[in-house]
XYZ file of C-alpha atoms in Angstrom:
631
model
C 65.446 217.384 -10.772
C 68.343 215.060 -11.605
C 70.918 216.018 -14.146
C 71.218 213.475 -16.906
C 74.808 212.874 -17.996
C 74.980 212.487 -21.766
C 77.510 209.925 -22.926
C 79.100 210.334 -26.303
C 79.474 207.284 -28.486
C 83.291 207.357 -28.418
C 83.295 207.515 -24.590
C 80.877 204.597 -24.356
C 82.943 202.581 -26.799
C 86.075 203.363 -24.816
C 84.431 202.051 -21.657
C 83.304 198.929 -23.480
C 86.809 198.304 -24.769
C 88.226 198.785 -21.292
C 85.821 196.247 -19.815
C 86.527 193.747 -22.587
C 90.253 194.219 -22.061
C 89.800 193.463 -18.373
C 87.801 190.345 -19.267
C 90.543 189.210 -21.619
C 93.159 189.755 -18.911
C 91.066 187.630 -16.559
C 90.802 184.862 -19.150
C 94.603 184.822 -19.452
C 94.648 183.212 -16.011
C 93.667 180.098 -17.919
C 97.332 179.903 -18.925
C 98.236 178.669 -15.457
C 95.424 176.110 -15.525
C 96.438 174.843 -18.960
C 100.135 174.628 -18.091
C 99.400 172.719 -14.882
C 97.032 170.373 -16.748
C 99.709 169.551 -19.313
C 102.321 168.933 -16.607
C 99.897 166.660 -14.726
C 99.035 164.791 -17.943
C 102.709 164.124 -18.662
C 103.258 162.947 -15.076
C 100.242 160.603 -15.141
C 101.169 159.071 -18.486
C 104.815 158.698 -17.523
C 103.870 156.986 -14.256
C 101.486 154.726 -16.179
C 104.267 153.727 -18.588
C 106.767 153.085 -15.773
C 104.343 151.017 -13.714
C 103.204 149.056 -16.781
C 106.540 148.282 -18.424
C 109.149 148.611 -15.687
C 107.255 147.456 -12.591
C 104.793 145.135 -14.371
C 101.977 146.532 -12.235
C 99.649 148.607 -14.450
C 97.809 151.578 -12.941
C 94.278 150.786 -14.099
C 93.115 154.348 -13.470
C 95.901 156.261 -15.252
C 94.465 156.250 -18.776
C 91.001 157.077 -17.480
C 92.215 160.078 -15.470
C 94.399 161.241 -18.349
C 91.413 161.058 -20.712
C 89.226 163.070 -18.329
C 91.815 165.807 -17.948
C 92.522 165.761 -21.674
C 89.120 167.272 -22.527
C 89.838 170.200 -20.214
C 93.343 170.616 -21.626
C 92.003 170.654 -25.198
C 89.336 173.261 -24.485
C 91.585 175.502 -22.385
C 94.200 175.266 -25.111
C 91.599 176.281 -27.691
C 90.688 179.304 -25.561
C 94.360 180.289 -25.275
C 94.829 179.917 -29.024
C 91.865 182.250 -29.597
C 93.244 184.820 -27.159
C 96.674 184.708 -28.784
C 95.381 184.583 -32.369
C 97.030 181.196 -32.971
C 94.154 179.217 -34.448
C 94.889 177.927 -37.949
C 93.536 180.332 -40.539
C 94.256 181.626 -44.014
C 95.284 185.286 -44.134
C 96.907 185.452 -47.585
C 93.846 187.146 -49.119
C 92.999 189.509 -46.252
C 96.585 190.792 -46.044
C 96.187 192.285 -49.533
C 93.293 194.498 -48.381
C 93.417 197.983 -46.876
C 93.841 198.309 -43.076
C 90.204 199.360 -42.742
C 88.954 196.285 -44.595
C 91.320 194.067 -42.594
C 89.813 195.361 -39.339
C 86.309 194.810 -40.727
C 87.190 191.247 -41.782
C 88.683 190.438 -38.386
C 85.591 191.818 -36.661
C 83.375 189.679 -38.898
C 85.468 186.554 -38.189
C 85.241 187.247 -34.441
C 81.476 187.615 -34.703
C 81.300 184.310 -36.604
C 83.034 182.709 -33.623
C 80.479 184.400 -31.327
C 77.535 183.086 -33.342
C 78.924 179.560 -33.376
C 79.658 179.336 -29.640
C 76.266 180.924 -28.851
C 74.546 178.190 -30.883
C 76.417 175.316 -29.200
C 76.706 176.590 -25.628
C 73.289 175.367 -24.472
C 73.575 171.969 -26.231
C 77.068 171.621 -24.719
C 75.656 172.213 -21.239
C 72.861 169.711 -21.832
C 75.389 167.174 -23.114
C 77.506 167.612 -19.973
C 74.473 167.234 -17.693
C 73.499 164.064 -19.542
C 77.002 162.670 -19.071
C 76.692 163.106 -15.296
C 74.557 159.953 -15.254
C 77.517 157.918 -16.584
C 80.263 156.908 -14.170
C 83.763 155.930 -15.188
C 84.688 152.271 -14.555
C 87.989 152.685 -12.692
C 87.619 155.950 -10.756
C 83.823 155.709 -10.438
C 83.317 159.442 -11.003
C 80.650 161.105 -13.197
C 81.787 161.516 -16.795
C 80.020 164.881 -16.799
C 82.955 166.338 -14.866
C 84.984 165.776 -18.027
C 82.232 166.860 -20.423
C 81.700 170.203 -18.650
C 84.959 171.315 -20.283
C 82.975 171.956 -23.490
C 80.395 174.493 -22.213
C 82.981 176.137 -19.951
C 85.419 176.516 -22.837
C 82.640 177.746 -25.156
C 81.677 180.424 -22.638
C 85.251 181.647 -22.368
C 85.657 181.668 -26.160
C 82.498 183.771 -26.499
C 83.964 186.378 -24.124
C 87.226 186.461 -26.050
C 85.488 186.693 -29.431
C 83.224 189.540 -28.308
C 86.239 191.384 -26.885
C 88.098 191.037 -30.185
C 85.097 192.121 -32.259
C 84.715 195.365 -30.289
C 88.400 196.163 -29.882
C 89.205 196.512 -33.580
C 88.858 199.699 -35.574
C 86.166 202.324 -35.109
C 82.616 201.999 -33.828
C 81.346 202.443 -37.405
C 83.536 199.600 -38.675
C 82.329 197.315 -35.890
C 78.738 198.246 -36.672
C 79.293 197.352 -40.326
C 80.687 193.980 -39.264
C 77.624 193.306 -37.085
C 75.331 194.369 -39.929
C 77.179 192.074 -42.362
C 76.765 189.037 -40.116
C 73.111 189.928 -39.403
C 72.337 190.194 -43.130
C 73.936 186.813 -43.884
C 72.034 185.184 -41.010
C 68.753 186.745 -42.200
C 69.311 185.623 -45.800
C 70.022 182.062 -44.725
C 66.994 182.041 -42.409
C 64.598 183.368 -45.062
C 66.075 181.014 -47.682
C 65.636 177.898 -45.543
C 62.623 176.531 -47.522
C 64.464 177.050 -50.809
C 67.601 175.432 -49.407
C 65.599 172.388 -48.319
C 64.048 172.131 -51.777
C 67.536 172.099 -53.344
C 68.331 168.696 -51.859
C 72.010 167.895 -51.569
C 72.904 170.903 -53.705
C 72.487 172.934 -50.517
C 75.763 171.362 -49.382
C 77.471 173.718 -51.817
C 75.926 176.678 -49.995
C 76.990 175.601 -46.508
C 80.167 173.567 -46.957
C 81.652 175.310 -49.979
C 80.350 178.885 -50.145
C 79.912 179.559 -46.418
C 83.103 177.777 -45.379
C 85.041 179.364 -48.250
C 83.912 182.918 -47.490
C 84.606 182.463 -43.769
C 88.108 181.141 -44.429
C 88.899 183.920 -46.937
C 87.858 186.496 -44.320
C 90.419 185.009 -41.941
C 88.038 183.058 -39.712
C 89.882 180.222 -37.942
C 89.349 177.032 -39.915
C 87.853 175.200 -36.932
C 85.101 177.812 -36.487
C 84.464 177.994 -40.239
C 83.738 174.255 -40.097
C 81.644 174.732 -36.979
C 79.437 177.564 -38.238
C 78.778 175.727 -41.519
C 77.801 172.555 -39.670
C 75.430 174.162 -37.143
C 73.888 176.340 -39.878
C 73.228 173.289 -42.040
C 71.715 171.256 -39.207
C 69.614 174.149 -37.878
C 68.196 175.308 -41.219
C 67.697 172.246 -43.435
C 67.531 169.246 -41.086
C 65.675 168.186 -37.978
C 68.825 166.946 -36.243
C 69.466 168.543 -32.834
C 72.561 170.679 -32.378
C 73.531 168.393 -29.519
C 74.823 166.081 -32.261
C 77.516 168.649 -33.073
C 78.607 168.721 -29.455
C 78.627 164.955 -29.025
C 80.613 164.426 -32.236
C 82.982 167.215 -31.281
C 83.458 165.612 -27.864
C 84.042 162.225 -29.464
C 86.595 163.631 -31.908
C 88.594 165.478 -29.245
C 88.462 162.844 -26.498
C 90.368 160.110 -28.340
C 93.208 159.169 -25.985
C 95.521 158.535 -28.950
C 95.434 162.289 -29.632
C 96.907 162.996 -26.201
C 100.248 162.499 -27.945
C 99.638 165.826 -29.714
C 100.273 168.258 -26.809
C 103.066 166.097 -25.398
C 104.976 165.941 -28.680
C 104.470 169.697 -29.107
C 106.021 170.201 -25.659
C 108.845 167.835 -26.572
C 109.662 169.938 -29.632
C 110.071 173.038 -27.501
C 112.228 171.192 -25.000
C 114.595 170.070 -27.768
C 115.487 173.697 -28.358
C 115.579 174.491 -24.625
C 117.997 171.664 -23.819
C 120.354 172.651 -26.637
C 119.950 169.245 -28.290
C 118.806 170.716 -31.615
C 121.817 173.032 -31.774
C 124.188 170.210 -30.792
C 122.792 168.102 -33.621
C 123.346 170.907 -36.145
C 126.916 171.518 -34.912
C 127.769 167.836 -35.364
C 126.387 167.709 -38.890
C 128.212 170.934 -39.778
C 131.512 169.423 -38.622
C 130.902 166.496 -40.976
C 129.661 168.306 -44.086
C 130.377 171.999 -43.647
C 133.503 171.973 -45.824
C 131.994 170.509 -49.022
C 130.164 172.407 -51.778
C 126.584 172.891 -50.674
C 127.438 171.131 -47.425
C 125.237 173.329 -45.250
C 122.287 172.678 -47.567
C 122.710 168.980 -46.841
C 123.008 169.792 -43.135
C 119.684 171.642 -43.349
C 118.028 168.653 -45.012
C 119.463 166.230 -42.483
C 118.527 168.359 -39.487
C 114.939 168.802 -40.681
C 114.750 165.043 -41.325
C 115.851 164.231 -37.768
C 113.760 166.761 -35.830
C 110.697 166.770 -38.094
C 107.368 165.776 -36.626
C 108.418 166.039 -32.992
C 107.295 169.633 -32.425
C 103.803 169.192 -33.858
C 104.208 172.176 -36.164
C 106.039 172.420 -39.472
C 106.755 176.070 -38.714
C 108.302 175.050 -35.391
C 110.416 172.373 -37.117
C 111.758 174.966 -39.540
C 112.230 177.597 -36.856
C 114.287 175.162 -34.757
C 116.819 174.653 -37.557
C 116.881 177.704 -39.827
C 118.062 180.401 -37.356
C 121.073 178.276 -36.420
C 122.104 177.601 -40.039
C 121.041 180.555 -42.167
C 123.585 183.133 -40.906
C 126.507 180.798 -41.602
C 125.076 179.786 -44.977
C 124.721 183.447 -45.972
C 128.315 184.137 -44.888
C 129.384 181.474 -47.374
C 127.533 183.166 -50.214
C 124.176 181.379 -50.188
C 121.293 183.458 -51.500
C 118.637 184.131 -48.782
C 115.803 183.481 -51.245
C 117.386 180.175 -52.285
C 117.651 179.187 -48.616
C 113.979 179.952 -48.000
C 113.027 177.883 -51.068
C 115.068 174.958 -49.756
C 113.540 175.377 -46.297
C 110.049 175.275 -47.790
C 110.828 172.095 -49.722
C 112.431 170.453 -46.687
C 109.261 171.116 -44.694
C 107.159 169.371 -47.344
C 109.460 166.362 -47.720
C 109.275 165.292 -44.084
C 105.510 165.143 -43.539
C 105.625 161.329 -43.329
C 108.426 161.057 -40.768
C 107.279 159.683 -37.412
C 106.126 160.893 -34.966
C 104.308 163.256 -37.350
C 101.019 164.431 -35.909
C 99.399 163.841 -39.298
C 100.310 160.152 -38.962
C 98.820 160.064 -35.471
C 95.654 161.773 -36.724
C 95.242 159.280 -39.571
C 95.645 156.444 -37.107
C 93.028 157.942 -34.793
C 90.314 158.908 -37.292
C 90.821 156.359 -40.083
C 91.441 153.228 -38.001
C 94.976 152.609 -39.290
C 97.712 151.105 -37.117
C 99.987 153.903 -35.895
C 102.841 151.422 -35.577
C 102.437 150.504 -39.257
C 102.256 154.183 -40.239
C 105.480 154.900 -38.329
C 107.223 152.036 -40.128
C 105.855 152.989 -43.532
C 106.576 156.708 -43.241
C 110.365 156.545 -43.174
C 111.169 155.316 -46.691
C 108.903 157.829 -48.508
C 110.664 160.597 -46.576
C 114.037 159.143 -47.566
C 112.990 159.131 -51.240
C 111.823 162.756 -51.007
C 115.007 163.788 -49.201
C 117.190 162.183 -51.866
C 115.334 163.973 -54.682
C 115.714 167.316 -52.888
C 119.399 166.596 -52.227
C 119.861 165.920 -55.940
C 118.499 169.389 -56.733
C 120.893 170.855 -54.143
C 123.798 169.066 -55.810
C 122.819 170.291 -59.277
C 122.556 173.859 -58.014
C 125.807 173.918 -56.046
C 128.155 171.786 -58.135
C 129.474 174.816 -60.039
C 129.878 177.026 -56.971
C 133.307 178.189 -55.923
C 134.935 175.861 -53.408
C 134.082 176.777 -49.841
C 136.772 178.382 -47.705
C 135.702 176.347 -44.692
C 138.321 173.877 -43.544
C 137.616 170.212 -43.024
C 136.960 169.722 -39.321
C 139.653 167.694 -37.534
C 138.706 164.255 -36.275
C 138.975 165.457 -32.701
C 136.342 168.146 -33.305
C 134.042 165.696 -35.076
C 134.276 163.266 -32.160
C 133.666 166.039 -29.638
C 130.564 167.324 -31.437
C 129.376 163.742 -31.879
C 129.557 163.076 -28.141
C 127.687 166.317 -27.410
C 125.052 165.506 -30.048
C 124.670 161.860 -29.025
C 121.603 162.462 -26.774
C 119.934 164.305 -29.660
C 120.784 161.515 -32.102
C 119.402 158.881 -29.747
C 116.053 160.600 -29.097
C 114.477 160.115 -32.574
C 115.726 156.529 -32.547
C 114.249 155.983 -29.079
C 110.853 157.371 -30.125
C 110.593 155.521 -33.419
C 111.935 152.168 -32.230
C 109.727 152.180 -29.123
C 106.557 152.679 -31.172
C 107.539 150.537 -34.155
C 108.557 147.586 -31.948
C 105.395 147.886 -29.877
C 107.327 148.636 -26.678
C 105.061 151.608 -25.931
C 102.228 153.537 -27.567
C 102.830 156.845 -29.316
C 101.287 158.662 -26.338
C 103.452 156.865 -23.793
C 106.663 157.282 -25.752
C 106.019 161.015 -26.085
C 106.066 161.338 -22.283
C 109.217 159.221 -22.114
C 110.780 161.616 -24.625
C 109.820 164.616 -22.478
C 111.359 162.999 -19.391
C 114.490 162.087 -21.354
C 114.907 165.611 -22.708
C 114.296 167.165 -19.280
C 117.020 164.976 -17.762
C 119.420 166.033 -20.539
C 118.540 169.701 -19.929
C 119.153 169.397 -16.173
C 122.482 167.645 -16.732
C 123.496 170.322 -19.250
C 122.647 173.044 -16.734
C 124.645 171.310 -14.007
C 127.570 171.207 -16.432
C 127.414 174.969 -16.856
C 125.425 175.174 -20.100
C 123.037 178.166 -20.461
C 119.794 176.182 -20.110
C 116.901 178.385 -18.950
C 114.636 175.930 -17.139
C 112.291 178.771 -16.175
C 111.140 178.758 -19.793
C 109.373 175.445 -19.192
C 106.218 177.226 -18.027
C 106.014 179.260 -21.220
C 106.613 176.126 -23.273
C 103.741 174.359 -21.514
C 101.458 177.301 -22.309
C 102.616 177.365 -25.954
C 102.118 173.606 -26.261
C 98.622 173.841 -24.768
C 97.628 176.634 -27.164
C 98.951 174.926 -30.299
C 97.484 171.540 -29.394
C 94.157 173.174 -28.472
C 93.976 174.729 -31.931
C 94.739 171.351 -33.550
C 92.301 169.401 -31.394
C 89.445 171.866 -31.912
C 89.866 171.458 -35.661
C 89.706 167.682 -35.233
C 86.592 167.944 -33.084
C 84.680 170.296 -35.376
C 85.858 168.565 -38.539
C 84.486 165.339 -37.031
C 81.105 167.065 -36.613
C 81.226 168.379 -40.159
C 82.146 164.941 -41.507
C 79.115 163.474 -39.674
C 76.849 166.086 -41.274
C 78.226 165.267 -44.729
C 77.713 161.558 -44.072
C 74.141 162.119 -42.880
C 73.334 164.062 -46.052
C 74.329 161.110 -48.214
C 77.264 163.000 -49.694
C 79.756 160.448 -48.418
C 78.107 157.568 -50.288
C 77.917 159.708 -53.425
C 81.594 160.609 -53.090
C 82.531 156.957 -52.648
C 80.565 155.988 -55.753
C 82.145 158.820 -57.725
C 85.689 157.916 -56.674
C 85.112 154.236 -57.443
C 83.918 155.107 -60.949
C 86.960 157.249 -61.831
C 88.397 156.123 -65.214
C 91.636 154.206 -64.942
C 90.685 152.124 -61.931
C 93.199 152.196 -59.104
C 95.676 154.404 -60.961
C 92.974 156.940 -61.790
C 91.781 156.904 -58.182
C 95.305 157.595 -56.901
C 95.832 160.433 -59.385
C 92.539 162.055 -58.374
C 93.539 161.604 -54.729
C 96.834 163.421 -55.357
C 95.082 166.333 -57.073
C 92.375 166.642 -54.394
C 94.678 166.487 -51.385
C 97.242 168.835 -52.955
C 94.456 171.425 -53.277
C 93.075 170.693 -49.801
C 96.560 170.810 -48.286
C 97.177 174.305 -49.634
C 94.001 175.671 -48.033
C 93.201 173.539 -44.990
C 96.619 172.106 -44.055
C 96.962 168.428 -43.243
C 94.932 167.647 -40.148
C 91.526 169.182 -41.030
C 91.684 167.736 -44.546
C 92.443 164.284 -43.129
C 89.647 164.427 -40.556
C 87.120 165.548 -43.164
C 87.926 163.237 -46.049
C 90.088 160.463 -44.609
C 87.182 158.448 -43.139
C 85.410 158.710 -46.510
C 88.263 157.850 -48.881
C 90.258 155.256 -46.945
C 87.407 152.690 -47.253
C 87.388 153.325 -51.017
C 91.122 152.661 -51.149
C 90.608 149.431 -49.194
C 87.898 148.320 -51.630
C 90.488 148.746 -54.389
C 92.972 146.651 -52.412
C 95.288 149.596 -51.749
C 97.162 149.251 -48.474
C 96.100 151.747 -45.805
C 99.738 152.635 -45.173
C 100.502 153.124 -48.872
C 97.424 155.298 -49.337
C 98.307 157.329 -46.242
C 101.766 158.113 -47.634
C 100.312 159.237 -50.969
C 97.806 161.485 -49.202
C 100.376 163.015 -46.834
C 102.963 163.740 -49.522
C 100.289 165.265 -51.773
C 99.167 167.531 -48.933
C 102.791 168.438 -48.224
C 103.270 169.580 -51.817
C 100.096 171.690 -51.604
C 101.023 173.110 -48.202
C 104.398 174.439 -49.375
C 103.690 175.311 -53.026
C 103.039 178.971 -53.938
C 100.854 180.902 -54.315
C 98.342 179.375 -51.863
C 100.395 177.098 -49.617
C 100.467 178.564 -46.111
C 103.614 176.597 -45.257
C 105.437 178.390 -48.079
C 104.717 181.762 -46.483
C 105.801 180.462 -43.082
C 109.154 179.433 -44.594
C 109.557 182.894 -46.141
C 108.766 184.542 -42.802
C 111.336 182.389 -40.989
C 113.899 183.158 -43.704
C 112.997 186.884 -43.513
C 112.654 187.249 -47.280
C 109.901 188.308 -49.680
C 107.723 185.483 -51.061
C 107.921 187.082 -54.520
C 111.599 186.230 -54.956
C 111.327 182.813 -53.315
C 108.426 181.700 -55.516
C 110.700 181.779 -58.575
C 113.306 179.565 -56.912
C 111.111 177.003 -55.188
C 109.731 175.273 -58.312
C 112.732 172.994 -59.003
C 112.363 171.684 -55.451
C 108.602 171.266 -55.923
C 109.288 169.330 -59.126
C 111.643 167.045 -57.189
C 108.903 166.476 -54.604
C 106.407 165.639 -57.342
C 108.860 163.072 -58.717
C 109.174 161.588 -55.231
C 105.384 161.551 -54.903
C 105.033 159.703 -58.226
C 107.635 157.142 -57.144
C 105.872 156.551 -53.821
C 102.479 156.349 -55.537
C 103.400 153.808 -58.184
C 105.944 151.770 -56.215
C 103.925 150.613 -53.180
C 106.962 148.795 -51.795
C 108.437 152.166 -50.751
C 105.656 152.473 -48.176
C 104.922 148.834 -47.376
C 108.148 146.965 -48.060
C 109.109 146.832 -44.392
C 105.642 145.739 -43.299
C 106.025 142.283 -44.797
C 103.385 142.742 -47.497
C 103.456 144.476 -50.854
C 99.987 145.038 -52.326
C 99.564 145.121 -56.077
C 97.441 147.468 -58.140
């Protein structure tokens, strides 16, 4: 008679956690794959640009190969972001809860990810198999090889999500999370006939209530969009879930968006090469001796490096640690510095090569060249208004003890900073003049920065080139998170369009009292709210394709409307108490948000003044485009 070994629940759970941990460790091998993919993408695009512009012999296969690899890079990046907890999400509410409730909420959000990927995995596989029948024109290979990135990535994300759900808290807490999700699924399933009978009011259930609850619980925004979309299509429509996959694939495969991971990598390389620090040192030698001089240096540095990293937090983190210690030595209040940092992040949302500009160009059909031209003057206006607040706040300070830098020191720091000063000019001029596309110029910028880093190392500077691998992994993860939002927001936007909501929204916006002025004011209010919750890119992907045609029907320039939208979202993103960018600035400044929130409002008021000026003086956005539309 065999002896039966009785396993206790805690022992079984421990074994499960160990196996999930091993699975997660195995998935981390994707880092190497993602880093190599990004390096290969940069090489292919750089070679394509050189052969096209320098050798006048275009490589007809380069864009096609880059596009095929891009789908794999996006999905592997999304997997990495899930492993590392770097998907965009709102945690301001959950952080106020007890540790037990936080663990429960994180388990629920992980299970939401599991449910979503389980619902799309089979349609993703079918979509990839269907794409095998299509061959690419230049390389003559099946397009399914590219499309298989979606089911492969979904499978990996399901493993990661399950591992996270069962590795948090106690077995009882995990069981409660599973029960919570099961109850919600059962309620939605049983309520399907009633939801169908509600007509378009059921959109409030799926795209307001369900998305809102998921986001409040800390579910990554991309998966909150995804679960709402598949739930809506599965329960109240006859549309196949393959539509979600195809729209997601379409949204993520746009070659214009390949600039996203490359610009993110470029931002990291700016810090690696020492160019960001050299730029700050030069500006300090010019302005460090005047009252509030370092505040102006902070504004100028953010203006010059903004948009290149692909993350507002990364922009701020590249500048603040180099400036804040010296500013505090000179008597600046840490909370005041964090407030200024928050405002400076909001003011530069329109500066090229901002990823929000690239996203608008890709999903709304607006010329990226025109957006790059139009984005500079609104940022200048916002910078001047912020600088005015700095002057008002520092004009009565005691004179600084810092000495005016001698001319010799200014010239020396200028020479050292010259490569950093030339890079933003190189990027913006190349795109604005049509010399290269935004994607191509991003690879040129990476090559340029790498050459500078190698030269600096040969000259004895402490440049750690071994950090390039980690930067490639970081860039892949951040861009994967961004691209997954774009893909799933594209699917959600299609569902809203299919329901008829888009036409209703267009009619509503066109009937706003006040005509064009009323429409612009409503736009500002809506995107300020959306920016505080969703950040820029998901809000643009969801509502940009719906509202830009309305703006065109009112004879508002696409570029002008884009600047209004972006600045409004910037104000929402960095305004307390909901703006996630505001909390990022406080974290970088290492201060409590409570004290900063009292000091940030004068800067927010200055940004609102800048927004009003940009809104009602279209020339600010379009004056250098050769056309000034009237209201």
